[in-house]
Short mmCIF file of C-alpha atoms and ligand atoms in Angstrom, two decimals:
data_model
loop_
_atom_site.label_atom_id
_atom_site.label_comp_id
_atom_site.label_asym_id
_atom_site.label_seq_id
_atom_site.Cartn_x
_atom_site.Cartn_y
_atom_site.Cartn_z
CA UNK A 1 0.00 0.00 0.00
CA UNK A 2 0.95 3.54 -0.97
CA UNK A 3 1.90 5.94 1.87
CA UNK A 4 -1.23 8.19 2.37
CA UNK A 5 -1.04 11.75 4.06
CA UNK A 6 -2.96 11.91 7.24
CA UNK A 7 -6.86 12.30 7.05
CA UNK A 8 -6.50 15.92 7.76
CA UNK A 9 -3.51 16.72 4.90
CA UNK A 10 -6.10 14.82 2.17
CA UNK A 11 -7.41 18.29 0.73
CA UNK A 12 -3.66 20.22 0.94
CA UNK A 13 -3.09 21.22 -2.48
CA UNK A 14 0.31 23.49 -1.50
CA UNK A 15 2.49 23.69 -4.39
CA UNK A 16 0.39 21.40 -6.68
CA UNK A 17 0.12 23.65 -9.96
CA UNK A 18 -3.80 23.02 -11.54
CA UNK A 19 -4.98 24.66 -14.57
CA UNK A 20 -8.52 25.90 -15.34
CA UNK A 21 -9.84 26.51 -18.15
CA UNK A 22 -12.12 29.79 -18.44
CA UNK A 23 -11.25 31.18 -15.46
CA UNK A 24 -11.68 34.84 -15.81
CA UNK A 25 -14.85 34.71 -14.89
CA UNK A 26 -18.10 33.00 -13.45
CA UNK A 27 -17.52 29.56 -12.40
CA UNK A 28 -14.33 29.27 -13.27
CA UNK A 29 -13.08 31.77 -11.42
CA UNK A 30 -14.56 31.12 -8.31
CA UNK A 31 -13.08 27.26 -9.07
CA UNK A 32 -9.69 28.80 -9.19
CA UNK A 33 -9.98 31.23 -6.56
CA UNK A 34 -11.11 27.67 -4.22
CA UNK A 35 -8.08 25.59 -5.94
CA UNK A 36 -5.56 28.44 -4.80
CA UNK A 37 -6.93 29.15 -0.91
CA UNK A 38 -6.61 24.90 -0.70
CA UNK A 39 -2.92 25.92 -1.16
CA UNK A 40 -2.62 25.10 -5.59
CA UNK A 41 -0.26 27.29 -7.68
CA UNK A 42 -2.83 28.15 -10.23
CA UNK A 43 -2.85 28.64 -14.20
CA UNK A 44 -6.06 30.95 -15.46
CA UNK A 45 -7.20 30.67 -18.92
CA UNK A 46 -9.82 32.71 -21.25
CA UNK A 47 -10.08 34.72 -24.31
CA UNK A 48 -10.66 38.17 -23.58
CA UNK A 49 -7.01 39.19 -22.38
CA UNK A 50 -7.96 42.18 -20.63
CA UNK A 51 -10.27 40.39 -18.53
CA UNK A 52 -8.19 37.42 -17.33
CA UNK A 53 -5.39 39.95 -16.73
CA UNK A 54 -7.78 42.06 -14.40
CA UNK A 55 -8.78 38.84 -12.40
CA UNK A 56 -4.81 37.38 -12.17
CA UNK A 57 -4.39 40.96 -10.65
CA UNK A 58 -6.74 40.18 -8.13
CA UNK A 59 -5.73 37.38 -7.23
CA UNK A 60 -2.31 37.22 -7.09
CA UNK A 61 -3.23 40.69 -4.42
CA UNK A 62 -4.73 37.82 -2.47
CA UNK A 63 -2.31 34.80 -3.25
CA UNK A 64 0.84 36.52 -4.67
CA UNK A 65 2.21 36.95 -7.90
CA UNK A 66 4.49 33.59 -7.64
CA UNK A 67 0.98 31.32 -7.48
CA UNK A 68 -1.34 32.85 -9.96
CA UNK A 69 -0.24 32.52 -13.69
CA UNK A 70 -2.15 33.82 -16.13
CA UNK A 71 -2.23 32.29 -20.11
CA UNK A 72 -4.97 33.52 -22.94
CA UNK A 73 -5.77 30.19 -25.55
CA UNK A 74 -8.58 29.28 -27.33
CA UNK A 75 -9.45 25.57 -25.94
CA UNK A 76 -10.83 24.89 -29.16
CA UNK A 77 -7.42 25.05 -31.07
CA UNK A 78 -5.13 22.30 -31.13
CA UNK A 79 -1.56 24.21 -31.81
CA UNK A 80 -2.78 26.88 -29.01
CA UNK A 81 -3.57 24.14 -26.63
CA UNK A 82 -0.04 22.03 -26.93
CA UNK A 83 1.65 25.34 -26.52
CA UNK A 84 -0.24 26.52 -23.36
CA UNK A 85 0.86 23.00 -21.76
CA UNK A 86 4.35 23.29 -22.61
CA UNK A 87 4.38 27.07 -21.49
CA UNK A 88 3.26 25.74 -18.09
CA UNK A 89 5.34 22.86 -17.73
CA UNK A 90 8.05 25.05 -18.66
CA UNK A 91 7.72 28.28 -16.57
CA UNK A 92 5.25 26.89 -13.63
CA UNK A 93 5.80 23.77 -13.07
CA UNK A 94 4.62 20.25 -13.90
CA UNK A 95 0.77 20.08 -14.14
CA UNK A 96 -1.21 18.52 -11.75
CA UNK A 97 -4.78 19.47 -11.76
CA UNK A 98 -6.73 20.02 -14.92
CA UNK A 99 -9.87 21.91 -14.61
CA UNK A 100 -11.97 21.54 -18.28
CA UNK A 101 -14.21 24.46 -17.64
CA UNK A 102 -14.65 26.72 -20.91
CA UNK A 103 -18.11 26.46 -22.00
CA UNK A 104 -20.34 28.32 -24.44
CA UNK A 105 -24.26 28.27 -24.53
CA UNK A 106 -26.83 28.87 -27.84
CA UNK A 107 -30.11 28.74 -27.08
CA UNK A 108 -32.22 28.48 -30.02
CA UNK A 109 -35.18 25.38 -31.04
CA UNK A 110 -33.32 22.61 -32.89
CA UNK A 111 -35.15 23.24 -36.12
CA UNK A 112 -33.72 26.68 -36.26
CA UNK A 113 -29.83 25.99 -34.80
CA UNK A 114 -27.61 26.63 -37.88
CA UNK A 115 -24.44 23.86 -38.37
CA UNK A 116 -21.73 26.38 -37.74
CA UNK A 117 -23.41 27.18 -34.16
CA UNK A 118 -24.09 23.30 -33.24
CA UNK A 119 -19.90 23.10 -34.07
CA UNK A 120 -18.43 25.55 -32.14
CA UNK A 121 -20.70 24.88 -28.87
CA UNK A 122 -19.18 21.08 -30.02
CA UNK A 123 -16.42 22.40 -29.95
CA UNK A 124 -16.06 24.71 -26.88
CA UNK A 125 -17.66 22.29 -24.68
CA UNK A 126 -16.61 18.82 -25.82
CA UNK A 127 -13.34 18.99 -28.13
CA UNK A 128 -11.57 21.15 -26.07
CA UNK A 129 -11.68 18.88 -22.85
CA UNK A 130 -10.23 16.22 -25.48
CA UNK A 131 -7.61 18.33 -26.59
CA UNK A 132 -6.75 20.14 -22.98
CA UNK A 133 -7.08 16.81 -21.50
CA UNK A 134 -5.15 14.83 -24.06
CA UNK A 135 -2.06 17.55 -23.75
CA UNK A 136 -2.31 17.21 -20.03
CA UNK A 137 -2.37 13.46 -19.63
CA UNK A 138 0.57 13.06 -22.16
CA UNK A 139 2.70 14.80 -19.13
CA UNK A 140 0.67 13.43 -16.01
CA UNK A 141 1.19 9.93 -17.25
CA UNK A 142 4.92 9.09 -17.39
CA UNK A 143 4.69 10.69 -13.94
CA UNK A 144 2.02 8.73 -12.78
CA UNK A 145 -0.35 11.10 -11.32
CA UNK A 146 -3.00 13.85 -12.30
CA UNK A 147 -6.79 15.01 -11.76
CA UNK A 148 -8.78 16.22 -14.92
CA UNK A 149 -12.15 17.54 -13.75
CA UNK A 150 -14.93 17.79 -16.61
CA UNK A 151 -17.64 20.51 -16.01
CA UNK A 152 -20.38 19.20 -17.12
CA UNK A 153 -23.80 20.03 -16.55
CA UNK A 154 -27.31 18.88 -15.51
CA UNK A 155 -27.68 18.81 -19.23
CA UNK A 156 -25.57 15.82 -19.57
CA UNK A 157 -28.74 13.43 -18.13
CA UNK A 158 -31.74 15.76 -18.58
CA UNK A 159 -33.07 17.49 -21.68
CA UNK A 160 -34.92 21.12 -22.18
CA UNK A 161 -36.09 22.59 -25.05
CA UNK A 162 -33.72 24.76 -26.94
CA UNK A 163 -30.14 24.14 -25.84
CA UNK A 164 -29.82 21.14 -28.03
CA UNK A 165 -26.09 21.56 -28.84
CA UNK A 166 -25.16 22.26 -25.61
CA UNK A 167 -27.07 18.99 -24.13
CA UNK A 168 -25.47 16.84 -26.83
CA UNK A 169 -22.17 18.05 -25.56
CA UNK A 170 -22.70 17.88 -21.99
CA UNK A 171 -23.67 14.64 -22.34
CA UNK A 172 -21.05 13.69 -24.70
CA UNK A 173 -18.28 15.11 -22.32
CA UNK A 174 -19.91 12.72 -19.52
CA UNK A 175 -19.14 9.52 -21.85
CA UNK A 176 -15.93 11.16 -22.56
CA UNK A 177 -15.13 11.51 -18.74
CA UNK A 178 -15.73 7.49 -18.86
CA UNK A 179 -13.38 6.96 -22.11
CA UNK A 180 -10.81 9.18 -20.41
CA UNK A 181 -11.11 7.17 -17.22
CA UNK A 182 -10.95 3.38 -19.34
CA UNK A 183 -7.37 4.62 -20.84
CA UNK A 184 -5.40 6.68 -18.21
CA UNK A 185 -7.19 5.45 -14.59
CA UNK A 186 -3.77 2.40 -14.38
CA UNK A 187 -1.62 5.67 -14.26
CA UNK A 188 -2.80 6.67 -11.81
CA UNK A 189 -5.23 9.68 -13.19
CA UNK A 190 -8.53 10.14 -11.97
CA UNK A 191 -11.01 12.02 -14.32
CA UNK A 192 -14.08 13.02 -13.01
CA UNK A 193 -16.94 15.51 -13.88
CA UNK A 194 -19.10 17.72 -11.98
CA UNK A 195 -22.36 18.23 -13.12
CA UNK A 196 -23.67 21.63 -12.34
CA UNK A 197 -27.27 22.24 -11.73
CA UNK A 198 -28.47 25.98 -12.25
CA UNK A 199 -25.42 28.34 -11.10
CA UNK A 200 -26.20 31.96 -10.85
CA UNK A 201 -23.29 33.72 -13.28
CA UNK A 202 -23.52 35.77 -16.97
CA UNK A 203 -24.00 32.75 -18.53
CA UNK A 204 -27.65 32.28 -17.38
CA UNK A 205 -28.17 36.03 -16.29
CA UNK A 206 -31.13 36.14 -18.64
CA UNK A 207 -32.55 33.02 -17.22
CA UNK A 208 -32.71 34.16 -13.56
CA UNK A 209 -34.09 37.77 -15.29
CA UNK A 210 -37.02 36.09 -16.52
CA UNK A 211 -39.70 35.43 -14.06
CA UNK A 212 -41.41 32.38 -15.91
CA UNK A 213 -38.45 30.67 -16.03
CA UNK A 214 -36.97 31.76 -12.86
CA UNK A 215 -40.16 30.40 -10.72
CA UNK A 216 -40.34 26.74 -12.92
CA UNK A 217 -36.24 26.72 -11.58
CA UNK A 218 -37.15 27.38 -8.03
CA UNK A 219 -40.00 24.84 -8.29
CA UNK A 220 -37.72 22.27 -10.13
CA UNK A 221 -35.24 22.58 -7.46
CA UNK A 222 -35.51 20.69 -3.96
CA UNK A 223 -33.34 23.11 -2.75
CA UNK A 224 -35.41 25.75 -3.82
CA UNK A 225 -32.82 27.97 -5.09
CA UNK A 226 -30.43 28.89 -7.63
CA UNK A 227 -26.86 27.89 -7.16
CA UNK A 228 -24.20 29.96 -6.38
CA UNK A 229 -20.48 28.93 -8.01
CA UNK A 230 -19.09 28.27 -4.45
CA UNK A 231 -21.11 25.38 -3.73
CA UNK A 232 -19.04 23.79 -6.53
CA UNK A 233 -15.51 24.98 -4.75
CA UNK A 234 -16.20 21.93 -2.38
CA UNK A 235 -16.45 19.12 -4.81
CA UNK A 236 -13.60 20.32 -7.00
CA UNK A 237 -11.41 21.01 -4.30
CA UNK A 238 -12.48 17.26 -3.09
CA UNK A 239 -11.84 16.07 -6.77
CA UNK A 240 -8.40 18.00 -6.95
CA UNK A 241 -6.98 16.36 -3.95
CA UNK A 242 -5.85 13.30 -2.57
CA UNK A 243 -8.85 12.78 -1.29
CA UNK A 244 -10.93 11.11 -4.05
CA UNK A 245 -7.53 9.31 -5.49
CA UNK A 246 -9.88 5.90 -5.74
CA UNK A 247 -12.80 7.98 -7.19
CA UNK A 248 -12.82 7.18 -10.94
CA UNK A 249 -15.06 8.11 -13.83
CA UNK A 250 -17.75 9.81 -12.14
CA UNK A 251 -20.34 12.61 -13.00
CA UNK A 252 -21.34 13.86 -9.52
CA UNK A 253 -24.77 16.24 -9.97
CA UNK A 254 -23.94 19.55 -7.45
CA UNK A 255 -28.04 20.24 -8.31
CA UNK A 256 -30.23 20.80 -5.30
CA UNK A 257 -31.98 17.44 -5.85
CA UNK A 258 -32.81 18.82 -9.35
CA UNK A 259 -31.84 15.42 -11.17
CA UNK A 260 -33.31 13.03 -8.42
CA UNK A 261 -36.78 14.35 -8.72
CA UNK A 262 -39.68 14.65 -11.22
P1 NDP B 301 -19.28 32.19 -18.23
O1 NDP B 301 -19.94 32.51 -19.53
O2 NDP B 301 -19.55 33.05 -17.05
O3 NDP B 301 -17.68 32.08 -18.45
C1 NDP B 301 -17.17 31.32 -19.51
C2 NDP B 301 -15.66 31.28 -19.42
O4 NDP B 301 -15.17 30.45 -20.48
C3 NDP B 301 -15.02 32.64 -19.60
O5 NDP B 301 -13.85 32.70 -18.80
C4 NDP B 301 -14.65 32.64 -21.09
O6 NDP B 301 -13.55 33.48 -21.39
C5 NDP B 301 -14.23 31.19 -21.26
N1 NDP B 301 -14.24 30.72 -22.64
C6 NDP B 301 -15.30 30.62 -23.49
N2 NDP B 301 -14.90 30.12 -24.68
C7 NDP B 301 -13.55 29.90 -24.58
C8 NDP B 301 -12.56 29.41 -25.46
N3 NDP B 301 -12.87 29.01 -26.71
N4 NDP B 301 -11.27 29.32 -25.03
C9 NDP B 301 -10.94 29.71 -23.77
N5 NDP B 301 -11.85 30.19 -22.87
C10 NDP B 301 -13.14 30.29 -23.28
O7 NDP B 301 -19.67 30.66 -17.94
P2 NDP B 301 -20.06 29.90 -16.58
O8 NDP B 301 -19.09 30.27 -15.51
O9 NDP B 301 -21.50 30.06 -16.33
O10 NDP B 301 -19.83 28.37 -17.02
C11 NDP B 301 -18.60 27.71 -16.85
C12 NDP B 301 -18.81 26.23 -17.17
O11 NDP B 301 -19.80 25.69 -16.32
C13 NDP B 301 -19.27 25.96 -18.60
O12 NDP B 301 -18.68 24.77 -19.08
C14 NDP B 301 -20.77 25.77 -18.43
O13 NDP B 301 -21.33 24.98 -19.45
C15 NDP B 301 -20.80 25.06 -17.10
N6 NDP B 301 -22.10 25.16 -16.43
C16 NDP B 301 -22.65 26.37 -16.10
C17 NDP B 301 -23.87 26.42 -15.45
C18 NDP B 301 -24.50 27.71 -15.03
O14 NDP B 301 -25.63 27.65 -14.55
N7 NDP B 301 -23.85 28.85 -15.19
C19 NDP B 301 -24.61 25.19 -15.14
C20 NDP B 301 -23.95 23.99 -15.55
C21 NDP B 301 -22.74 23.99 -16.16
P3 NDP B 301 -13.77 35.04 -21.84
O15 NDP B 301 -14.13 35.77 -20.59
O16 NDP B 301 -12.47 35.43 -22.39
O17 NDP B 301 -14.87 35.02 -22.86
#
């Protein structure tokens, strides 16, 4: 049996360097912001430069400027993926914690969602935990040891009119948490996924605006509330840590009973 740290250590990230993916803002951010206060050196990621600069300023006020890195890539492309992982490996240090959180949502009825929108929410949501996750296992693996955590979504069990894409991806990126998991689990990787019920951020701004849908939410909810993106700091934080290391291929629903009732 491998030596274990003592019940109390099993969250201690210190010095463990974790990249997440879309981490200037919303969820990701707050994911990061959780992955650094458990002690992780941490890597943020987006699109917008000015924005993820403004949030690595804040929180390397709060954490220093020697834990909180800072690296603009498109998840989506290959070439700007392989040379985000090598940047980190290179001028952080080796990466131990993957976060797949870049998402995008389109909500329009099926009959009207045009090909080149189904692709890129394909493509935000699904092929970029692939390719992130492909990069970052082709380092974890010869050292026998990483967490990739998949943020995936109510939507990867339940269906609503609308957000076809994004449920086909969600769902897609649970299997692929599984496929991930079949290959890589032997060394010594555990992939898991987080499935988000309704989180308060931008991304569903206009949902929580509109009173029709914002009642059906509360009503859908045994929890009878929206989420907030720290009550998914605790799971990932869990997931990030020695303390799932014989937790494997799950989707774990962080819902308010929303996929466990009718
Ligand atoms: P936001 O829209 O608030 O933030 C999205 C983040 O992803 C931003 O940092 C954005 O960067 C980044 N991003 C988008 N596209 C790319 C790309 N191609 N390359 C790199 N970064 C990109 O989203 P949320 O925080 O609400 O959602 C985060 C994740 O959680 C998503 O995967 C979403 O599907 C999932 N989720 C959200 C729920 C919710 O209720 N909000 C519920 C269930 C799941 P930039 O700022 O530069 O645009």
């Amino acid at each position: 049996m491998s030596e274990k740290p003592s019940p109390g250590a099993l969250f201690d990230l210190t010095g463990r360097v974790a990249l997440i993916t879309g981490s200037s803002r919303g969820i990701g951010r707050t994911l990061a912001e959780a992955l650094a206060e458990a002690g992780a050196i941490v890597v943020l990621n987006g699109l917008n430069e000015d924005r993820l600069e403004q949030t690595r300023s804040a929180l390397a006020h709060r954490f220093g400027d020697d834990r909180i890195f800072a690296r603009p890539f498109d998840v989506t492309d290959e070439i700007a993926v392989s040379s985000a992982i090598d940047w980190i490996e290179n001028e952080v240090g080796p990466l131990r914690i993957l976060v797949n959180n870049a998402g995008v949502q389109h909500r329009v009825p099926l009959l009207e969602l045009a090909p080149e929108d189904w692709e890129r929410v394909l493509k935000t949501d699904l092929t970029s935990a692939f390719l992130v996750g492909r990069a970052a296992a082709t380092r974890m693996i010869p050292r026998g040891r990483g967490k990739i955590i998949n943020i995936a979504s109510v939507q990867a069990s339940l269906a609503r009119p609308g957000i076809a894409a994004y449920t086909a991806a969600k769902g897609g990126l649970r299997n692929l948490t599984m496929a991930m998991t079949a290959e890589w689990a032997a060394s010594g990787l555990q992939i898991n996924a987080v499935a988000p019920g309704y989180i308060h951020t931008e991304m569903t701004q206009s949902l929580v605006d509109d009173e029709t849908f914002n009642s059906w939410i509360m009503g859908r909810t045994p929890a009878n509330r929206w989420g907030t993106t720290l009550d998914l700091a605790g799971p990932v934080v869990w997931l990030a840590s020695d303390g799932s290391d014989y937790v494997n291929g799950q989707t774990i629903f962080i819902d308010g009973g929303m996929t466990v009732v009718v």
